[in-house]
CSV table of C-alpha atoms in Angstrom, one decimal:
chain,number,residue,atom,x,y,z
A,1,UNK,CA,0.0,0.0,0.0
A,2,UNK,CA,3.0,2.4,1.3
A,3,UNK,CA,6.4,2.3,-0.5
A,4,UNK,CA,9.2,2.2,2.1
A,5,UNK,CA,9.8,6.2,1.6
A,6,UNK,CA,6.6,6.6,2.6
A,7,UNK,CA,6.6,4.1,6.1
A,8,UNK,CA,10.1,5.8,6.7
A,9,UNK,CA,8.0,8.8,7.3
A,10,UNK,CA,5.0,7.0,8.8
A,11,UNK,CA,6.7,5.7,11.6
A,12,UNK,CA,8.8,9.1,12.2
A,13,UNK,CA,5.4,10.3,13.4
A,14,UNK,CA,3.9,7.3,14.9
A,15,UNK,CA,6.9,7.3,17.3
A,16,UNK,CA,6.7,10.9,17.9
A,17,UNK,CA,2.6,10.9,18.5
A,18,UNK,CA,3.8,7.5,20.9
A,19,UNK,CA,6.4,9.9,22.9
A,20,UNK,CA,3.8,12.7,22.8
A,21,UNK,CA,1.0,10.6,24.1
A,22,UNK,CA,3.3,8.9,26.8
A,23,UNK,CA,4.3,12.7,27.8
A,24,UNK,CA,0.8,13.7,28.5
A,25,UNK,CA,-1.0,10.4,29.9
A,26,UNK,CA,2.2,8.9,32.1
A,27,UNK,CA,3.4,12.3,32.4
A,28,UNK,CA,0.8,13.7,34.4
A,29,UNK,CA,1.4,10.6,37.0
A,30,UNK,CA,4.8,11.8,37.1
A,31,UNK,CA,3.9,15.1,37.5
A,32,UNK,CA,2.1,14.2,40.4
A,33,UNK,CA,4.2,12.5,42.1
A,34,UNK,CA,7.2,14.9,42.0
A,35,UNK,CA,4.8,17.2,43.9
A,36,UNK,CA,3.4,14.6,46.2
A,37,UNK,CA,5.5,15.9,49.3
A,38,UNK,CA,4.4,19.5,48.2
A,39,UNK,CA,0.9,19.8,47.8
A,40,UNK,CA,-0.3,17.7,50.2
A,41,UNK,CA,0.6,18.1,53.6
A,42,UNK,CA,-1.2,15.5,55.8
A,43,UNK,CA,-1.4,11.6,54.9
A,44,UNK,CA,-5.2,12.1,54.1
A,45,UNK,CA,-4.0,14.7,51.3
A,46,UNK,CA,-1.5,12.9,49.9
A,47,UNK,CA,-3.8,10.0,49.7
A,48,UNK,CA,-6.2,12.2,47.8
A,49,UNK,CA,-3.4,12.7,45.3
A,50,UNK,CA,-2.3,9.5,44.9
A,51,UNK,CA,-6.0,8.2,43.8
A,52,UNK,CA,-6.6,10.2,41.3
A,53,UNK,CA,-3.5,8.5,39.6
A,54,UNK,CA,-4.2,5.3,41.0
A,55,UNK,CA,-6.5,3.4,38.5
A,56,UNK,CA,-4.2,5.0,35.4
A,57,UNK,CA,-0.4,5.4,36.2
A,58,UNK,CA,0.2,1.4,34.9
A,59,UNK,CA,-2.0,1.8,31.9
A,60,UNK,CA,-0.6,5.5,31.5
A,61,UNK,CA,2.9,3.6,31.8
A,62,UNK,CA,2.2,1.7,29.0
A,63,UNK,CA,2.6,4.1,26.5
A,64,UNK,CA,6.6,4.0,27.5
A,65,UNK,CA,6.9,0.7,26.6
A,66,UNK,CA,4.8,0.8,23.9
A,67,UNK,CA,7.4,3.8,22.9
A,68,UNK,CA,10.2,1.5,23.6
A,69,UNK,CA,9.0,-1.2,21.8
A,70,UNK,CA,8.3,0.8,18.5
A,71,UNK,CA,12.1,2.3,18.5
A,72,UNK,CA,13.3,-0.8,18.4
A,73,UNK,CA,11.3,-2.9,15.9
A,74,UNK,CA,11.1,0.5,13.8
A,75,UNK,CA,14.2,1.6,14.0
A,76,UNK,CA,16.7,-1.3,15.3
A,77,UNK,CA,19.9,0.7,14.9
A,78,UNK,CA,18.4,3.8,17.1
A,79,UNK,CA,17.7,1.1,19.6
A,80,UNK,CA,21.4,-0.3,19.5
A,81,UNK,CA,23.0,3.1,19.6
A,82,UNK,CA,20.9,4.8,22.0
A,83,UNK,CA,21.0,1.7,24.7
A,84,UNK,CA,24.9,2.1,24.2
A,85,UNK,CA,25.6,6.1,24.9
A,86,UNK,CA,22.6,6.4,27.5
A,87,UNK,CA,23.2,2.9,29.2
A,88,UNK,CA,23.8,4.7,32.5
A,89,UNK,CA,21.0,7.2,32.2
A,90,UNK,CA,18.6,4.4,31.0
A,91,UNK,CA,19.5,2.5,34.3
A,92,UNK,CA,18.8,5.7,36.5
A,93,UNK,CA,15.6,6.0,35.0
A,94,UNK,CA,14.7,1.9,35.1
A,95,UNK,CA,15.9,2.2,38.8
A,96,UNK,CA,13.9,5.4,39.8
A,97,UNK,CA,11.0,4.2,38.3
A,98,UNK,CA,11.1,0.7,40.3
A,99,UNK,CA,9.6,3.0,43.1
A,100,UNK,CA,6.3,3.6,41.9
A,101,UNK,CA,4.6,-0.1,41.6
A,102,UNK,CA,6.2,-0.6,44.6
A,103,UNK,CA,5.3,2.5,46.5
A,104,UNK,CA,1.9,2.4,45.2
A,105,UNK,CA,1.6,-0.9,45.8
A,106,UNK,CA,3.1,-0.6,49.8
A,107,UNK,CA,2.8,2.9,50.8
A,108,UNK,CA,-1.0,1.9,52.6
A,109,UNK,CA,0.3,-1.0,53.7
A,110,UNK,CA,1.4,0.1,57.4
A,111,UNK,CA,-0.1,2.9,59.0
A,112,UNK,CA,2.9,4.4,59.8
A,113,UNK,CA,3.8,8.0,58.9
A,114,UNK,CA,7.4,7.3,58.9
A,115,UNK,CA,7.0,4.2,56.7
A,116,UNK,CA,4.1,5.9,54.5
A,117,UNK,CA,6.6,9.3,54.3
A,118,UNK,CA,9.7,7.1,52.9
A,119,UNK,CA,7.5,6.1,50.1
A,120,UNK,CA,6.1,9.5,49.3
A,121,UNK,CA,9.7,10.8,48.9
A,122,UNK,CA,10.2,7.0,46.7
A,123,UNK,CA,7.2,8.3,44.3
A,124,UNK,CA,8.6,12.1,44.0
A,125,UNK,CA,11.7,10.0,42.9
A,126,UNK,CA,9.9,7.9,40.8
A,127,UNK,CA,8.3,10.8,38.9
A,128,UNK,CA,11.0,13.7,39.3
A,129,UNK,CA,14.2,11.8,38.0
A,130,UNK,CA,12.8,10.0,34.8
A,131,UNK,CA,11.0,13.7,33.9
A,132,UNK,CA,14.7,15.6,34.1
A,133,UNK,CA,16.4,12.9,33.0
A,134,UNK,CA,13.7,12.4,29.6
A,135,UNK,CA,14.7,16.1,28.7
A,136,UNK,CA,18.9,15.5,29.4
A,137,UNK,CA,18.5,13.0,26.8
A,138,UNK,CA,16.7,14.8,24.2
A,139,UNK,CA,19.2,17.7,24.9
A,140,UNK,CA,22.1,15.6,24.2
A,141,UNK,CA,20.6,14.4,21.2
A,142,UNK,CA,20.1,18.1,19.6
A,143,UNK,CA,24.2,18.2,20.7
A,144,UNK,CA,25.3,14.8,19.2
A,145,UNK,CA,26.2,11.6,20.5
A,146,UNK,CA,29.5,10.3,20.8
A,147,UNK,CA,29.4,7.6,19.0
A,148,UNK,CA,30.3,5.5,15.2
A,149,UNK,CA,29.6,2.9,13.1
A,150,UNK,CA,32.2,0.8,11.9
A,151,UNK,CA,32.3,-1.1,8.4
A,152,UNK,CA,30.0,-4.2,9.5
A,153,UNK,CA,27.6,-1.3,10.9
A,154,UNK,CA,27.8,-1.8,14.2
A,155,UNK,CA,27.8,0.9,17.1
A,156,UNK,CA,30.5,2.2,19.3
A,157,UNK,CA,30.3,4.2,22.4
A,158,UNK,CA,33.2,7.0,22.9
A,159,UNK,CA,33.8,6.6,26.4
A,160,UNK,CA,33.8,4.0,29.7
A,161,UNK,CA,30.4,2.7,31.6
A,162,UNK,CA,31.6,4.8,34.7
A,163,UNK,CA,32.2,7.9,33.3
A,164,UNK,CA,29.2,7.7,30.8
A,165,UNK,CA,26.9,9.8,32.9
A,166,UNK,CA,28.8,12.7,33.7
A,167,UNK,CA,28.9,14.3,29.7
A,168,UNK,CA,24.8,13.7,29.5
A,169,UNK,CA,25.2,16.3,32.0
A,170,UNK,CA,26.2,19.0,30.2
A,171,UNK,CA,24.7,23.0,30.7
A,172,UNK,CA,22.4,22.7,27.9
A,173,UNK,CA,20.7,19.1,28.3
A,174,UNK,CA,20.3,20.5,32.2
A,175,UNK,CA,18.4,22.8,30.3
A,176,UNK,CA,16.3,20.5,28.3
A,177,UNK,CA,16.3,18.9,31.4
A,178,UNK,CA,14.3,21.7,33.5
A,179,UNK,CA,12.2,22.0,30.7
A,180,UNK,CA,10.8,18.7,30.9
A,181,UNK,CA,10.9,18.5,34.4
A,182,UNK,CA,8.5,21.8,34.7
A,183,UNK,CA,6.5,20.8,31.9
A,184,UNK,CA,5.1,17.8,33.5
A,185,UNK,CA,5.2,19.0,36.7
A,186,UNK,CA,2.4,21.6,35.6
A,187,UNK,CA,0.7,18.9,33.7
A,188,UNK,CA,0.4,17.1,37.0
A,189,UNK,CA,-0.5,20.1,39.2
A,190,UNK,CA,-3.4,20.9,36.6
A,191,UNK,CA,-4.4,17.6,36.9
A,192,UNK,CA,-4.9,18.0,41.0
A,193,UNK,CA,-6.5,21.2,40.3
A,194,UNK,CA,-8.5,19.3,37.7
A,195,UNK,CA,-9.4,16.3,40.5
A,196,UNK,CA,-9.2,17.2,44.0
A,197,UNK,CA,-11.0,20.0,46.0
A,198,UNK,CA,-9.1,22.5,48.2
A,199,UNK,CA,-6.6,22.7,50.1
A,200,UNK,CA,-5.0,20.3,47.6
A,201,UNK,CA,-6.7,21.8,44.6
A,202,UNK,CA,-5.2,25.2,46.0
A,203,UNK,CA,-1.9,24.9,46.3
A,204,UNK,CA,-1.7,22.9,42.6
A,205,UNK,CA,-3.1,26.0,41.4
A,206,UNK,CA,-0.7,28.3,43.0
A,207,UNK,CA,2.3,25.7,41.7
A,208,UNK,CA,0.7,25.5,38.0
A,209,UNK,CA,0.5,29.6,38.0
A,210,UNK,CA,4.0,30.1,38.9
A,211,UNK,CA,5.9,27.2,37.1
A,212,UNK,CA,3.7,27.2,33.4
A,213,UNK,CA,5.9,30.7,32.4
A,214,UNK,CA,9.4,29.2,33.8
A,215,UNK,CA,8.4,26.4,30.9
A,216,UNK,CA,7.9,29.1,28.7
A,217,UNK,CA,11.0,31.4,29.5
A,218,UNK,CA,13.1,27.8,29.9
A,219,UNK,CA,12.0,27.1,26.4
A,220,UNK,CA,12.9,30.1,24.9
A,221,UNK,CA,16.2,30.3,26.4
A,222,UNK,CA,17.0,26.7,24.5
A,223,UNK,CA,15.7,28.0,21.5
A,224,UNK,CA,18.1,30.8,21.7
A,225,UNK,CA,20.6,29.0,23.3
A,226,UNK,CA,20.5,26.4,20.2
A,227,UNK,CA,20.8,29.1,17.7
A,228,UNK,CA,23.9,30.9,19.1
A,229,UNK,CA,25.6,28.3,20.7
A,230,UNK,CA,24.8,25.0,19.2
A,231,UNK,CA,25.7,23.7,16.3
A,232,UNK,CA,22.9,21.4,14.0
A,233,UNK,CA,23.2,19.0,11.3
A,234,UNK,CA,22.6,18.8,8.1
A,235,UNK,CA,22.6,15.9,4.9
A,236,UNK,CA,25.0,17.3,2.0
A,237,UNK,CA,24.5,13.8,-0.3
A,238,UNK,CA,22.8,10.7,0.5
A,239,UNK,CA,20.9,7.9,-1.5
A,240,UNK,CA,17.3,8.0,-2.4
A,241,UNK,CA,15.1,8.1,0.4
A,242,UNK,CA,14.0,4.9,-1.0
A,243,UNK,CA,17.2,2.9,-1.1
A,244,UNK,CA,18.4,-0.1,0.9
A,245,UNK,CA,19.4,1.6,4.5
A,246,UNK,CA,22.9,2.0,4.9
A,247,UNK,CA,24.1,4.9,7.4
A,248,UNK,CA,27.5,5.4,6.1
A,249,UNK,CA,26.4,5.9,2.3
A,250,UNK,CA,25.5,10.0,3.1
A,251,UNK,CA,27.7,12.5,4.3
A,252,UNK,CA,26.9,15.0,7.0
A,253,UNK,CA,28.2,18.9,8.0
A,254,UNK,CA,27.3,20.8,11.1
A,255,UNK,CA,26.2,24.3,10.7
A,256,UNK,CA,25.7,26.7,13.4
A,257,UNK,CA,21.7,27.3,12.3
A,258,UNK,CA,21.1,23.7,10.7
A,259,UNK,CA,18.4,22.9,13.6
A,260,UNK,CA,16.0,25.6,12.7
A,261,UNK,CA,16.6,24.7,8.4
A,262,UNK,CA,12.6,23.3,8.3
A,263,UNK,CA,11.5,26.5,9.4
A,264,UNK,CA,12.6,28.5,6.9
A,265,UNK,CA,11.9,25.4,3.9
A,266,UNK,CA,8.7,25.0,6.2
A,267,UNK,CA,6.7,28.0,7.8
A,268,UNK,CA,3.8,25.8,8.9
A,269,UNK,CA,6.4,24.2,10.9
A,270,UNK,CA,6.3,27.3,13.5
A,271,UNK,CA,3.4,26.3,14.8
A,272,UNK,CA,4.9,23.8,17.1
A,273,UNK,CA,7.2,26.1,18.5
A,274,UNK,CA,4.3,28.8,18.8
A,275,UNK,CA,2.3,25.8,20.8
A,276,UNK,CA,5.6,25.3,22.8
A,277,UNK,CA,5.9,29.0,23.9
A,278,UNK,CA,2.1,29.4,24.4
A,279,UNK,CA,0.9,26.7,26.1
A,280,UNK,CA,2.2,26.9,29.3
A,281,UNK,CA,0.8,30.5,29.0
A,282,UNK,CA,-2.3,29.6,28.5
A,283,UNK,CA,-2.2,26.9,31.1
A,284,UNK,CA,-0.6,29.8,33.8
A,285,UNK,CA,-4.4,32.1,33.0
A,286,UNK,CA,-6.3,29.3,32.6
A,287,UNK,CA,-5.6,27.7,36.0
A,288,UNK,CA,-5.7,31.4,38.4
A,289,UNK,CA,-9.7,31.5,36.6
A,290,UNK,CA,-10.1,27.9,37.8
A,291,UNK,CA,-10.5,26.6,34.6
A,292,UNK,CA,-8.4,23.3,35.1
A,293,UNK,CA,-10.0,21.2,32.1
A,294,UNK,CA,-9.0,23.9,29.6
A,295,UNK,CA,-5.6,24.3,31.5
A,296,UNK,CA,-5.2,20.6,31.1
A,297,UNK,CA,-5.9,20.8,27.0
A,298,UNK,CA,-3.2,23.8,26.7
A,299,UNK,CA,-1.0,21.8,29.2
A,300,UNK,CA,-1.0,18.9,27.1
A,301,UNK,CA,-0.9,21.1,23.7
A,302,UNK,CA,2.5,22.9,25.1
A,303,UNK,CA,3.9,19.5,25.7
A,304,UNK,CA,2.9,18.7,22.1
A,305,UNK,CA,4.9,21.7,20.9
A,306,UNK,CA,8.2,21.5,22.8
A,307,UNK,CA,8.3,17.6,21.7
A,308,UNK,CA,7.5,18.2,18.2
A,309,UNK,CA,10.0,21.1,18.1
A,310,UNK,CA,12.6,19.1,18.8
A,311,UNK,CA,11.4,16.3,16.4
A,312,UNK,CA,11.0,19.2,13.6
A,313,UNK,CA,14.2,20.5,14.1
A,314,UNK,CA,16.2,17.3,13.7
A,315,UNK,CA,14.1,15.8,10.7
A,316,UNK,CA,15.3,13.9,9.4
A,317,UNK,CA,18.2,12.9,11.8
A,318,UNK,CA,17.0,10.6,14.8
A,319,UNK,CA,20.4,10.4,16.5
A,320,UNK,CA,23.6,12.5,15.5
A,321,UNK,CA,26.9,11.4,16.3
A,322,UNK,CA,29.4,13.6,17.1
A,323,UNK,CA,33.0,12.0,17.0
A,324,UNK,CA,31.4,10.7,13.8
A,325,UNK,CA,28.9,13.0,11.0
A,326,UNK,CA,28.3,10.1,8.8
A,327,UNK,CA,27.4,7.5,11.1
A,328,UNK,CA,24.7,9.8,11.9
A,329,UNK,CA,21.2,8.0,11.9
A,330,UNK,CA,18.2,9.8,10.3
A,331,UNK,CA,15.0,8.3,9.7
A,332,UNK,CA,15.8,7.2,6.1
A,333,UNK,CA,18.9,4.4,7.2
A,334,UNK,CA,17.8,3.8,10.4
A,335,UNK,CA,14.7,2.2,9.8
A,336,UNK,CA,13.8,-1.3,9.5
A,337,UNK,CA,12.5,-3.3,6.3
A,338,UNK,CA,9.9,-2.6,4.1
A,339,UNK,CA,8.2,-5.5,5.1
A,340,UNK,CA,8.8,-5.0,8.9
A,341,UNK,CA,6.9,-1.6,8.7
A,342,UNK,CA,4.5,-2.7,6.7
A,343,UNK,CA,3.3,-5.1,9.4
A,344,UNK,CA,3.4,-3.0,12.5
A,345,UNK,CA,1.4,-0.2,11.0
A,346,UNK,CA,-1.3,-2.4,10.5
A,347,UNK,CA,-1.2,-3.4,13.8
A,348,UNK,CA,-0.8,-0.1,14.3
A,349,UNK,CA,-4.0,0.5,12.4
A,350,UNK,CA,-6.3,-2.1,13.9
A,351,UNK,CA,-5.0,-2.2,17.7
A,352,UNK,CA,-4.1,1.6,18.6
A,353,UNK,CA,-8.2,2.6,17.8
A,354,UNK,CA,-9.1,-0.2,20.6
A,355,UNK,CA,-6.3,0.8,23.3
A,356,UNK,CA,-7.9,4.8,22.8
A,357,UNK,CA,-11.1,4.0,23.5
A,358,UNK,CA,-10.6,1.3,26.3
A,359,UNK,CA,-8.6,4.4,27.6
A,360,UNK,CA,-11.0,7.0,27.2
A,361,UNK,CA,-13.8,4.2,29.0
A,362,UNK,CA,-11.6,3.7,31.9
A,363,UNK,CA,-11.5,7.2,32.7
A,364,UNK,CA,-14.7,8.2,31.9
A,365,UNK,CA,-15.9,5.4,34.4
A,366,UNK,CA,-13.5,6.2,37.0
A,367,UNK,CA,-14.0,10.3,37.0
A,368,UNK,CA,-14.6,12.4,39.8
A,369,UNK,CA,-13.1,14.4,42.1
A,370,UNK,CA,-11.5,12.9,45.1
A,371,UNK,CA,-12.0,14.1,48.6
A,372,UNK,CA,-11.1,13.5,51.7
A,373,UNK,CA,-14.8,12.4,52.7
A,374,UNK,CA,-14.2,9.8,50.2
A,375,UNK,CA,-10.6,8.3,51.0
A,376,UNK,CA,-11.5,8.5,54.7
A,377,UNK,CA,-14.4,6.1,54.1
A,378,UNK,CA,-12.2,3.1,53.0
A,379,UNK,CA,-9.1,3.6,54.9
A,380,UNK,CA,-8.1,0.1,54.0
A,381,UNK,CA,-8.1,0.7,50.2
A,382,UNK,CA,-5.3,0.0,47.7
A,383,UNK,CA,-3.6,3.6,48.2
């Protein structure tokens, strides 16, 4: 139905609308949790907080995997690379998250507020660390990666296990990494707002008003930051999108303004920025004139926009290398074969429709704010 030019570019946005949607749905959990020791103050409080992420987070957590899974049976060398140069940051993240089923799962357990406190602080974990860490990646990525592909194709990580982390951590992924961080933190105190009455609902409000702009002002600042200070890529020759993938056929050049080239070829492409800059805005008014279900919509739309900015402004490179401009993998040799992505976008096609509308039932049948009338009544509940 598709030639392969065509699913190249297929699954470029079907992984991005997957990284989107796990930003907004699991992102909100996370959001929550970071601000679990924050806005809510007594056990009852922080129990009303927890439940109105409780029947979601592990279906919200599915679009991660589902994420994962697509990177690597869409684009198998991105996998292999990108497992390589953020093995250490991938295990920070596997590690922090390990505290959410688990401190879901045990926080009610004991009524303890010692015990019950330990796993509030394992939950902020759980959702603060993955959330900066998400946006040190993608800020490394828009820097390069150090790493090659030699003849047989095969990937090679400049540097040791050990010291691996310490590089991600460089000024401007912190950046991308505050970013993030404050993006979903927002999404999740618009979400309490959304779901819980005061105090709770409160002091999200008051957190949502004062960190939406810092997304905005953060984002602007990388924006800047990218265009003075880092450098983009750019394809000067390569085979037809079409061709049999093979990395090292193209050859690459880094240009101090490369990262914003679809802008200029594509004007329409502004808008994603324009949502990125906006949204958080929006989501700042929206929330001090209690409107938390419209605050919600432009939280989710900023996230939309600072995600697909960076996706714009690579296209059509997935991960640059650094010590290497060649082995640089773009969507056109880093994909999978014709027959491969054929296959999993039907699947695509005739499963994603069902998981949407399960998803949309679950939370239509499970909505309702959550008070404190309510989570005193069945003290002996799940959280």
């Amino acid at each position: 139905m598709f030639d392969y030019e065509t699913l190249r570019f297929i699954w470029w946005m079907l992984v991005g609308a997957l990284l989107m949607g796990f930003a907004i749905t699991d992102g909100m959990d996370m959001g929550v949790g970071s601000l679990l020791p924050f806005v809510a103050r007594t056990d009852t409080e922080r129990r009303i907080a927890i439940n109105t992420i409780g029947p979601h987070w592990d279906g919200n957590q599915v679009w991660f995997i589902t994420a994962g899974g697509a990177l690597f049976a869409a684009w198998p060398a991105v996998y292999a690379a990108a497992f390589s140069g953020f093995y250490m940051a991938m295990l920070l993240v596997l590690f922090a998250l390990f505290f959410r089923p688990v401190g879901f799962d045990y926080r009610s357990k004991i009524e303890n507020p010692t015990w019950r406190n330990i796993w509030d602080w394992g939950l902020f974990a759980g959702g603060a660390i993955p959330a900066l860490i998400f946006g040190v990646a993608f800020g490394n990525l828009l820097q390069g990666v150090p790493f090659y592909l030699d003849d047989l194709l095969r990937s090679h990580y400049q540097g040791s296990l050990l010291t691996a982390l310490l590089p991600l951590l460089n000024p401007f992924a912190l950046l991308a990494g505050v970013i993030s961080l404050t993006m979903l933190v927002v999404h999740g105190a618009v979400w309490l707002q959304l779901r819980t009455a005061d105090p709770v609902a409160a002091r999200a409000r008051g957190i949502a008003m004062g960190l939406a702009p810092l997304v905005t002002i953060a984002f602007a600042a990388a924006g800047v930051w990218l265009w003075f200070g880092v450098e983009g890529y750019r394809i000067a020759s390569a085979p037809p999108h079409g061709a049999f993938p093979n990395p090292l056929a193209k050859q690459v050049v880094r240009d101090a303004h490369a990262w914003f080239d679809i802008y200029r070829r594509m004007p329409i492409a502004l808008i994603a920025p324009a949502l990125g800059l906006c949204g958080p805005l929006a989501t700042a008014l929206l929330a001090k004139a209690g409107r938390p279900g419209l605050a919600f919509v432009t939280s989710a739309l900023g996230m939309v926009g600072v995600i697909g900015s960076a996706g714009l402004s690579m296209f059509p490179f997935v991960m640059p290398s650094s010590i290497d401009l060649k082995s640089s993998l773009t969507i056109w040799d880093a994909a999978s074969s014709h027959l491969t992505l054929t296959v999993m976008f039907w699947a695509v096609v005739i499963l994603l429709p069902m998981v949407l509308a399960y998803t949309v039932w679950c939370y239509a049948r499970m909505w309702g704010k959550v008070t404190a009338a309510e989570i005193e009544s069945r003290s002996h509940s799940a959280y």
